[in-house]
Amino acid sequence: MMGSGGDISARNPRTGRIDWTGTAADADEIASVAVRLRAAQPAWEARGAAARLEVLRSFGQALARHAGPISEALEADTGRRRIARLEIDSVVGSIDGWARVIANDALPEWVQGRGMPSVRHSAAWKAYPVVGVISPWNFPLLLGMIDAVPALLAGCAVVVKPSEVTPRFIAPVVAALTEVPELAAVFAVVVGAGSTGQAMVDAADCVCFTGSVATGRKVAVQAAGRLIPAYLELGGKDPLIVLEGADLDRATDAALRGSVLSTGQACQSIERIYVHRAAHSAFLQRLVEKSQAARLNWPDISAGEIGPIIFDRQADILAGQIADAVARGGRVLTGGEIETHGGGRWLRPTVIADATHDMAVMREETFGPILPVMAFDTIDEAVALANDGEYGLSGAVFAGTLEEAEAVGRRLEAGAISLNDAALTSIFYEAAKQGFKASGLGPSRMGEDGYRRFLRRQALIANIAAPLSLAAFSEEGLT
């Protein structure tokens, strides 16, 4: 725990009790960390990608050795068990995933100039010295490491500030990090609040932020003032379109999982559903049946599928959207009430029929297990509805054939489209994509771009003939 940036506390989402306190790193401490990391970074970059990969693999092994206490801390942070363990497995597994990216690296060849045949050019890549990562509370470990690991592999030094809502996992992760001193020299994970994040933007050479659009705008403005890149992964209001002829059993399975996995607390969750009128009634019936079968993981954390609402204030947002929908003619077919168990706040999968675009639940980010369903008559209408909004993170289309789904998917204004499934970007990381509209800024964090974005391209230009003299540019001889 670091310095004098002010005391912070965290609420346990299962019990509702404040059971963790710490001290946020202040601006002076962040500046000191950045100085330390920046001093160590050149030697880290000089190691080469293959050597850096081996150090990161050692860190993955250390995380695996500390999986017990990390998992326990993540459980306390988020109120869920299986996904806590999957976060650790995903981070460890991602290291070898990035290894396949650097395996494709080769020294660029020298290319002869077209306009000047005596000039050759090639390229080199230079890492940003210090990358600052500000990560959110919904996947506390994964969404910090999803930026940190490729940045470290690229040769950057990295400092991560997780959300103050979910800080418990930091201590056991730092314990694992201390077992790999070569990495600890260029990698830090700090406790902090909003002011800590602001200090990181002032101290870093490149910043990655995952979170709300409102805060993302502030990060972008602050970074622009320093002329450093800001890579932003922001909110979403992901649509699912279900065409006539779609397999409704599969479509409702995907809709439910895509909407309520992690209690809907994911930016790529399905948050609005458009169903062709001919399939609408049958789709609703199946969706309601499957939603009613979903169980809270209370009182036993090892049972059920629906965890607690992690951030207390989010429960009030969900309740407000449900009330607004009902006031505007929506019908709640399942769930609909914020429940209190053991001091925690919970919401069962909430299917809302007769949804319309004048409802907040169809336009504002929900971040919870709410499934509003709206009928449409034509594909053009469905596409227009899906594209109507400020977000463009991802979306999904279900159809009778892949070709039908693809044709509609290509018309959607979003960075990743799942075809005959939903929210595939939460489980498949190989396809590069960007956030459209207000959902993001900068290159993809997935695919090869997720590694390349931490490298600045340098041009090497060589002349194999005599350099031009100043006389070549004399004004004399012109008519």
Coordinates of C-alpha atoms in Angstrom, one line a residue:
M1 CA 0.0 0.0 0.0
M2 CA 1.3 3.4 -0.9
G3 CA 1.7 6.8 0.6
S4 CA -0.4 9.7 1.6
G5 CA -3.0 10.1 -1.2
G6 CA -5.9 9.7 1.2
D7 CA -7.6 6.8 2.8
I8 CA -10.0 4.7 0.7
S9 CA -12.3 1.9 1.7
A10 CA -14.1 -0.9 -0.2
R11 CA -17.5 -2.5 0.3
N12 CA -18.0 -6.3 0.1
P13 CA -20.7 -6.9 -2.5
R14 CA -21.9 -10.0 -0.8
T15 CA -22.3 -8.6 2.7
G16 CA -22.7 -4.9 2.1
R17 CA -20.0 -4.2 4.7
I18 CA -16.9 -2.1 4.4
D19 CA -14.2 -4.6 5.1
W20 CA -11.1 -3.2 3.4
T21 CA -9.2 0.0 3.9
G22 CA -6.1 1.3 2.3
T23 CA -4.2 4.4 1.3
A24 CA -4.2 5.8 -2.2
A25 CA -1.0 6.7 -4.0
D26 CA -0.7 10.4 -4.4
A27 CA 0.8 12.4 -7.3
D28 CA 4.3 12.5 -5.7
E29 CA 4.3 8.7 -5.3
I30 CA 3.1 8.1 -8.8
A31 CA 5.8 10.5 -10.2
S32 CA 8.4 8.5 -8.1
V33 CA 7.2 5.2 -9.5
A34 CA 7.3 6.6 -13.0
V35 CA 10.9 7.8 -12.5
R36 CA 11.9 4.3 -11.2
L37 CA 10.2 2.5 -14.1
R38 CA 11.5 4.8 -16.7
A39 CA 15.1 4.3 -15.5
A40 CA 14.7 0.5 -15.8
Q41 CA 12.9 0.5 -19.1
P42 CA 15.8 0.8 -21.6
A43 CA 17.4 -2.3 -20.2
W44 CA 14.1 -4.2 -20.3
E45 CA 13.6 -3.2 -24.0
A46 CA 17.1 -4.1 -24.9
R47 CA 16.5 -7.7 -23.7
G48 CA 14.5 -8.4 -26.8
A49 CA 11.0 -9.8 -27.1
A50 CA 12.0 -13.5 -26.7
A51 CA 13.8 -12.8 -23.4
R52 CA 10.9 -10.6 -22.1
L53 CA 8.5 -13.4 -22.9
E54 CA 10.4 -15.8 -20.7
V55 CA 10.2 -13.3 -17.8
L56 CA 6.5 -12.9 -18.4
R57 CA 6.1 -16.7 -18.4
S58 CA 7.8 -16.7 -15.0
F59 CA 5.3 -14.2 -13.8
G60 CA 2.5 -16.4 -15.1
Q61 CA 3.9 -19.2 -13.1
A62 CA 4.1 -17.0 -10.0
L63 CA 0.4 -16.0 -10.5
A64 CA -0.5 -19.7 -10.7
R65 CA 1.4 -20.4 -7.4
H66 CA -0.5 -17.5 -5.8
A67 CA -3.8 -18.4 -7.4
G68 CA -5.4 -19.3 -4.0
P69 CA -5.0 -15.9 -2.3
I70 CA -5.6 -14.0 -5.6
S71 CA -8.8 -15.9 -6.2
E72 CA -10.0 -15.4 -2.6
A73 CA -9.3 -11.7 -2.9
L74 CA -11.2 -11.5 -6.3
E75 CA -14.1 -13.3 -4.7
A76 CA -14.3 -10.7 -2.0
D77 CA -13.9 -7.9 -4.6
T78 CA -16.6 -9.2 -7.0
G79 CA -18.8 -11.7 -5.1
R80 CA -18.3 -14.5 -7.6
R81 CA -16.0 -17.6 -7.7
R82 CA -15.8 -19.2 -11.1
I83 CA -15.1 -16.0 -13.0
A84 CA -12.5 -15.0 -10.4
R85 CA -10.6 -18.2 -11.2
L86 CA -11.2 -17.7 -14.9
E87 CA -9.6 -14.2 -14.6
I88 CA -6.4 -15.8 -13.3
D89 CA -6.4 -18.5 -16.0
S90 CA -7.1 -16.0 -18.7
V91 CA -4.2 -13.8 -17.7
V92 CA -1.7 -16.7 -17.5
G93 CA -3.0 -18.2 -20.8
S94 CA -2.7 -14.8 -22.5
I95 CA 1.0 -14.7 -22.2
D96 CA 1.4 -17.6 -24.6
G97 CA -1.2 -16.1 -26.8
W98 CA 0.9 -12.9 -27.2
A99 CA 3.9 -15.2 -27.8
R100 CA 2.3 -16.2 -31.1
V101 CA 2.2 -12.6 -32.1
I102 CA 5.9 -11.9 -31.6
A103 CA 6.7 -15.2 -33.3
N104 CA 5.6 -13.5 -36.5
D105 CA 8.0 -10.6 -36.0
A106 CA 10.9 -10.4 -38.4
L107 CA 13.5 -7.8 -39.1
P108 CA 12.1 -5.5 -41.8
E109 CA 14.0 -5.7 -45.1
W110 CA 15.6 -2.7 -46.7
V111 CA 13.5 -1.3 -49.5
Q112 CA 14.8 0.6 -52.5
G113 CA 13.2 4.1 -52.9
R114 CA 11.0 4.6 -55.9
G115 CA 11.8 8.3 -56.5
M116 CA 15.4 8.1 -55.3
P117 CA 16.9 4.7 -56.3
S118 CA 20.1 5.4 -54.3
V119 CA 18.1 5.6 -51.0
R120 CA 17.0 2.6 -49.0
H121 CA 14.6 2.6 -46.1
S122 CA 13.7 0.2 -43.4
A123 CA 11.8 0.4 -40.1
A124 CA 12.4 -0.1 -36.4
W125 CA 10.0 0.0 -33.5
K126 CA 10.6 1.8 -30.2
A127 CA 8.5 1.1 -27.1
Y128 CA 6.7 3.8 -25.2
P129 CA 8.9 4.1 -22.0
V130 CA 6.1 4.1 -19.4
V131 CA 2.5 3.0 -20.0
G132 CA -0.2 3.9 -17.4
V133 CA -3.2 1.5 -17.2
I134 CA -6.3 2.5 -15.4
S135 CA -8.7 -0.5 -15.1
P136 CA -12.3 -0.9 -13.9
W137 CA -14.1 -2.9 -11.2
N138 CA -16.0 -5.5 -13.2
F139 CA -13.0 -7.7 -14.1
P140 CA -10.4 -6.3 -11.8
L141 CA -7.4 -8.5 -12.7
L142 CA -8.2 -9.3 -16.3
L143 CA -8.9 -5.8 -17.5
G144 CA -5.6 -4.4 -16.1
M145 CA -3.5 -7.2 -17.5
I146 CA -5.2 -7.2 -20.9
D147 CA -3.2 -4.0 -21.5
A148 CA -0.2 -4.5 -19.2
V149 CA 0.9 -7.9 -20.6
P150 CA 1.3 -6.8 -24.3
A151 CA 2.8 -3.5 -23.3
L152 CA 5.5 -5.3 -21.2
L153 CA 6.1 -7.7 -24.0
A154 CA 6.6 -4.8 -26.4
G155 CA 9.3 -3.4 -24.1
C156 CA 7.4 -0.8 -22.1
A157 CA 7.4 -0.3 -18.4
V158 CA 3.9 -0.4 -16.9
V159 CA 2.0 0.9 -13.9
V160 CA -1.5 -0.3 -13.3
K161 CA -4.1 1.4 -11.1
P162 CA -7.1 -0.9 -10.5
S163 CA -10.5 0.5 -9.4
E164 CA -10.8 1.6 -5.8
V165 CA -14.1 -0.4 -5.8
T166 CA -12.2 -3.7 -6.1
P167 CA -8.7 -3.3 -4.6
R168 CA -8.3 -6.5 -2.5
F169 CA -6.5 -8.5 -5.2
I170 CA -3.7 -6.0 -5.6
A171 CA -1.7 -7.3 -2.5
P172 CA -1.5 -11.0 -3.6
V173 CA -0.7 -10.0 -7.2
V174 CA 2.1 -7.8 -5.9
A175 CA 3.3 -10.7 -3.8
A176 CA 3.5 -12.8 -7.0
L177 CA 5.3 -10.0 -8.8
T178 CA 8.0 -9.8 -6.1
E179 CA 9.0 -13.3 -7.0
V180 CA 10.1 -12.1 -10.5
P181 CA 12.5 -9.2 -9.8
E182 CA 13.3 -8.7 -13.4
L183 CA 9.6 -7.8 -14.0
A184 CA 9.1 -6.0 -10.8
A185 CA 11.8 -3.5 -11.9
V186 CA 9.5 -2.4 -14.8
F187 CA 6.0 -3.2 -13.5
A188 CA 4.0 -1.8 -10.7
V189 CA 0.4 -2.2 -9.4
V190 CA -0.7 0.6 -7.1
V191 CA -3.7 1.3 -4.9
G192 CA -5.5 4.5 -5.9
A193 CA -8.6 6.5 -6.4
G194 CA -9.5 9.0 -9.2
S195 CA -6.8 11.4 -8.3
T196 CA -4.2 8.6 -8.6
G197 CA -5.4 8.0 -12.1
Q198 CA -5.1 11.7 -13.0
A199 CA -1.5 11.6 -11.7
M200 CA -0.8 8.6 -13.8
V201 CA -1.9 10.4 -17.0
D202 CA 0.5 13.2 -16.0
A203 CA 3.4 10.8 -15.5
A204 CA 3.0 8.3 -18.3
D205 CA 4.0 8.4 -22.0
C206 CA 0.9 6.5 -23.1
V207 CA -2.3 5.7 -21.2
C208 CA -4.9 2.9 -21.4
F209 CA -8.2 3.5 -19.8
T210 CA -11.2 1.1 -19.4
G211 CA -14.4 2.6 -18.0
S212 CA -17.2 5.0 -18.4
V213 CA -17.6 7.4 -21.3
A214 CA -17.7 10.4 -19.0
T215 CA -14.4 9.6 -17.3
G216 CA -12.9 8.5 -20.6
R217 CA -13.5 11.9 -22.1
K218 CA -11.6 13.5 -19.2
V219 CA -8.7 11.1 -19.7
A220 CA -8.6 11.9 -23.4
V221 CA -8.6 15.6 -22.8
Q222 CA -5.8 15.4 -20.2
A223 CA -3.7 13.1 -22.4
A224 CA -4.2 15.4 -25.4
G225 CA -2.9 18.3 -23.3
R226 CA 0.3 16.4 -23.0
L227 CA 0.3 15.1 -26.6
I228 CA 0.4 11.5 -25.5
P229 CA -1.8 8.7 -26.9
A230 CA -4.9 7.6 -24.9
Y231 CA -6.3 4.2 -25.7
L232 CA -9.9 4.1 -24.4
E233 CA -12.2 1.1 -24.1
L234 CA -15.5 2.7 -23.0
G235 CA -19.2 1.9 -22.6
G236 CA -21.5 -0.1 -24.7
K237 CA -25.2 -0.6 -25.4
D238 CA -24.9 -3.7 -27.5
P239 CA -27.8 -4.8 -29.6
L240 CA -28.9 -8.3 -30.6
I241 CA -31.0 -8.7 -33.7
V242 CA -33.0 -11.9 -34.1
L243 CA -34.2 -12.5 -37.7
E244 CA -37.2 -14.5 -38.8
G245 CA -35.9 -18.1 -39.3
A246 CA -33.3 -18.0 -36.5
D247 CA -33.0 -21.0 -34.2
L248 CA -34.9 -19.6 -31.2
D249 CA -33.5 -22.1 -28.7
R250 CA -29.9 -21.1 -29.6
A251 CA -30.8 -17.4 -29.9
T252 CA -32.4 -17.3 -26.4
D253 CA -29.4 -19.3 -24.9
A254 CA -27.0 -16.7 -26.4
A255 CA -29.2 -13.8 -25.4
L256 CA -29.4 -14.9 -21.8
R257 CA -25.7 -15.7 -21.5
G258 CA -24.7 -12.5 -23.4
S259 CA -26.9 -10.4 -21.2
V260 CA -26.5 -11.8 -17.7
L261 CA -23.1 -13.4 -17.5
S262 CA -21.2 -11.6 -14.7
T263 CA -24.6 -10.2 -13.7
G264 CA -24.5 -8.2 -16.9
Q265 CA -21.6 -6.2 -15.5
A266 CA -19.6 -6.1 -18.7
C267 CA -19.2 -3.5 -21.4
Q268 CA -19.9 -6.0 -24.2
S269 CA -23.1 -7.4 -22.6
I270 CA -26.2 -7.6 -24.8
E271 CA -28.4 -4.7 -23.4
R272 CA -31.2 -4.5 -26.0
I273 CA -32.9 -7.1 -28.1
Y274 CA -34.7 -6.7 -31.4
V275 CA -36.8 -9.7 -32.6
H276 CA -38.7 -10.1 -35.9
R277 CA -42.4 -9.8 -35.1
A278 CA -43.1 -13.3 -36.5
A279 CA -40.7 -14.8 -34.0
H280 CA -41.3 -12.3 -31.1
S281 CA -43.9 -14.2 -29.0
A282 CA -42.0 -17.5 -29.2
F283 CA -38.7 -15.9 -28.5
L284 CA -40.1 -14.1 -25.4
Q285 CA -41.7 -17.3 -24.1
R286 CA -38.4 -19.2 -24.3
L287 CA -36.4 -16.3 -22.9
V288 CA -38.7 -15.9 -19.9
E289 CA -38.5 -19.7 -19.2
K290 CA -34.7 -19.7 -19.3
S291 CA -34.4 -16.5 -17.3
Q292 CA -36.6 -17.8 -14.5
A293 CA -34.4 -20.9 -14.2
A294 CA -31.2 -18.8 -13.5
R295 CA -30.2 -18.8 -9.8
L296 CA -28.5 -16.3 -7.5
N297 CA -25.2 -17.5 -6.1
W298 CA -26.6 -16.8 -2.6
P299 CA -26.2 -18.0 0.0
D300 CA -23.7 -20.5 -1.5
I301 CA -21.1 -18.7 -3.7
S302 CA -20.3 -22.1 -5.3
A303 CA -23.9 -22.5 -6.6
G304 CA -26.0 -20.5 -9.1
E305 CA -25.2 -18.3 -12.0
I306 CA -26.0 -14.7 -10.9
G307 CA -23.6 -12.9 -8.6
P308 CA -24.2 -9.7 -6.6
I309 CA -24.1 -6.2 -8.0
I310 CA -20.5 -5.2 -7.3
F311 CA -20.8 -1.5 -7.2
D312 CA -23.6 -0.4 -4.8
R313 CA -24.6 2.7 -6.8
Q314 CA -25.1 0.6 -9.9
A315 CA -28.1 -1.1 -8.3
D316 CA -29.8 2.3 -8.1
I317 CA -29.2 2.9 -11.8
L318 CA -30.8 -0.5 -12.6
A319 CA -33.8 0.2 -10.4
G320 CA -34.2 3.5 -12.1
Q321 CA -34.1 2.1 -15.6
I322 CA -36.7 -0.6 -14.7
A323 CA -39.0 2.0 -13.2
D324 CA -38.7 4.2 -16.2
A325 CA -39.5 1.4 -18.5
V326 CA -42.6 0.4 -16.6
A327 CA -43.8 4.1 -16.5
R328 CA -43.5 4.2 -20.3
G329 CA -45.5 1.0 -20.9
G330 CA -42.9 -1.8 -20.5
R331 CA -44.0 -5.1 -19.0
V332 CA -41.6 -6.8 -16.6
L333 CA -41.9 -10.6 -17.2
T334 CA -39.2 -11.8 -14.9
G335 CA -37.1 -10.3 -12.1
G336 CA -37.5 -6.5 -11.8
E337 CA -36.8 -6.0 -8.2
I338 CA -33.5 -5.2 -6.5
E339 CA -33.2 -7.9 -3.8
T340 CA -31.1 -7.7 -0.6
H341 CA -29.5 -10.8 0.7
G342 CA -26.9 -10.8 3.4
G343 CA -26.4 -7.1 3.0
G344 CA -25.6 -7.5 -0.7
R345 CA -27.8 -6.3 -3.6
W346 CA -28.9 -8.6 -6.3
L347 CA -31.1 -8.6 -9.4
R348 CA -32.4 -11.6 -11.1
P349 CA -32.5 -11.7 -15.0
T350 CA -35.1 -9.1 -15.8
V351 CA -37.0 -9.5 -19.1
I352 CA -38.9 -6.4 -20.2
A353 CA -41.5 -6.7 -23.0
D354 CA -42.9 -3.9 -25.1
A355 CA -39.7 -1.9 -25.0
T356 CA -39.4 1.3 -27.0
H357 CA -36.6 3.7 -27.7
D358 CA -38.0 6.4 -25.5
M359 CA -37.0 4.2 -22.5
A360 CA -33.7 4.8 -20.7
V361 CA -33.2 1.0 -20.7
M362 CA -32.9 1.1 -24.5
R363 CA -30.6 4.1 -24.8
E364 CA -28.5 4.4 -21.7
E365 CA -25.8 1.9 -20.6
T366 CA -27.3 -0.6 -18.2
F367 CA -24.5 -2.7 -16.8
G368 CA -26.8 -5.2 -15.3
P369 CA -28.9 -8.3 -16.1
I370 CA -31.8 -6.6 -17.8
L371 CA -33.1 -7.8 -21.2
P372 CA -35.5 -5.4 -22.9
V373 CA -37.1 -6.8 -26.0
M374 CA -38.6 -4.9 -28.9
A375 CA -40.3 -6.3 -32.1
F376 CA -39.5 -5.1 -35.6
D377 CA -41.0 -5.7 -39.0
T378 CA -38.2 -5.2 -41.5
I379 CA -34.5 -5.7 -41.6
D380 CA -34.0 -2.0 -42.4
E381 CA -36.0 -1.1 -39.3
A382 CA -33.9 -3.5 -37.1
V383 CA -30.6 -2.0 -38.5
A384 CA -31.8 1.5 -37.9
L385 CA -32.8 0.7 -34.3
A386 CA -29.6 -1.0 -33.6
N387 CA -27.6 1.9 -35.0
D388 CA -29.6 4.5 -33.1
G389 CA -27.5 5.5 -30.1
E390 CA -24.1 7.0 -29.0
Y391 CA -22.4 3.6 -28.5
G392 CA -20.8 1.3 -31.0
L393 CA -18.8 -1.3 -29.0
S394 CA -20.2 -4.5 -30.3
G395 CA -23.4 -6.3 -31.3
A396 CA -24.9 -9.6 -32.4
V397 CA -27.1 -11.0 -35.1
F398 CA -29.0 -14.3 -35.1
A399 CA -30.4 -15.6 -38.4
G400 CA -31.4 -18.9 -40.2
T401 CA -28.0 -18.9 -42.0
L402 CA -24.6 -17.5 -41.4
E403 CA -24.8 -15.6 -44.7
E404 CA -28.0 -13.8 -43.6
A405 CA -26.5 -12.9 -40.2
E406 CA -23.3 -11.6 -41.9
A407 CA -25.3 -9.4 -44.3
V408 CA -27.0 -7.7 -41.4
G409 CA -23.9 -7.6 -39.2
R410 CA -21.9 -5.7 -41.9
R411 CA -24.5 -2.9 -41.7
L412 CA -24.1 -2.4 -37.9
E413 CA -22.1 0.5 -36.6
A414 CA -20.1 -1.3 -34.0
G415 CA -16.6 -2.7 -33.7
A416 CA -17.3 -6.4 -33.2
I417 CA -20.3 -8.3 -34.4
S418 CA -21.1 -11.8 -33.1
L419 CA -22.9 -13.9 -35.7
N420 CA -25.3 -16.6 -34.5
D421 CA -24.0 -16.1 -31.0
A422 CA -23.6 -13.1 -28.6
A423 CA -20.8 -11.3 -26.8
L424 CA -18.1 -13.4 -28.3
T425 CA -15.5 -10.8 -27.6
S426 CA -15.8 -11.7 -23.9
I427 CA -14.4 -15.2 -24.6
F428 CA -12.5 -14.9 -28.0
Y429 CA -9.5 -12.5 -28.0
E430 CA -7.9 -13.1 -31.4
A431 CA -9.9 -10.8 -33.6
A432 CA -8.8 -7.1 -33.7
K433 CA -11.6 -4.6 -33.4
Q434 CA -12.1 -1.0 -32.4
G435 CA -14.8 0.8 -30.5
F436 CA -17.1 2.9 -32.8
K437 CA -18.7 6.2 -31.8
A438 CA -18.4 6.9 -28.0
S439 CA -17.3 3.4 -27.2
G440 CA -13.6 3.8 -27.6
L441 CA -10.6 5.5 -29.1
G442 CA -7.4 4.1 -30.5
P443 CA -6.2 0.7 -31.9
S444 CA -7.7 -2.6 -30.9
R445 CA -6.5 -4.2 -27.6
M446 CA -7.1 -7.6 -29.3
G447 CA -5.2 -9.3 -32.1
E448 CA -1.8 -8.2 -33.3
D449 CA -2.9 -4.5 -32.9
G450 CA -3.0 -5.0 -29.2
Y451 CA 0.7 -5.5 -29.2
R452 CA 1.7 -3.1 -32.0
R453 CA -0.1 -0.1 -30.3
F454 CA 2.7 0.1 -27.7
L455 CA 5.4 0.5 -30.3
R456 CA 6.3 3.7 -32.2
R457 CA 7.5 3.2 -35.7
Q458 CA 10.9 4.6 -36.6
A459 CA 12.1 5.1 -40.2
L460 CA 15.7 4.2 -41.0
I461 CA 16.7 5.9 -44.3
A462 CA 20.1 5.2 -45.9
N463 CA 21.8 6.8 -48.9
I464 CA 24.2 4.5 -50.7
A465 CA 25.4 7.3 -53.0
A466 CA 27.0 10.6 -52.3
P467 CA 24.8 13.1 -50.4
L468 CA 23.4 15.9 -52.3
S469 CA 25.3 19.1 -51.9
L470 CA 23.8 22.5 -51.3
A471 CA 24.7 23.5 -54.9
A472 CA 22.1 21.1 -56.2
F473 CA 19.5 23.5 -54.9
S474 CA 21.1 26.7 -56.2
E475 CA 18.8 29.2 -57.8
E476 CA 21.2 29.7 -60.7
G477 CA 20.3 28.2 -64.1
L478 CA 16.5 28.5 -63.7
T479 CA 14.6 30.4 -66.5

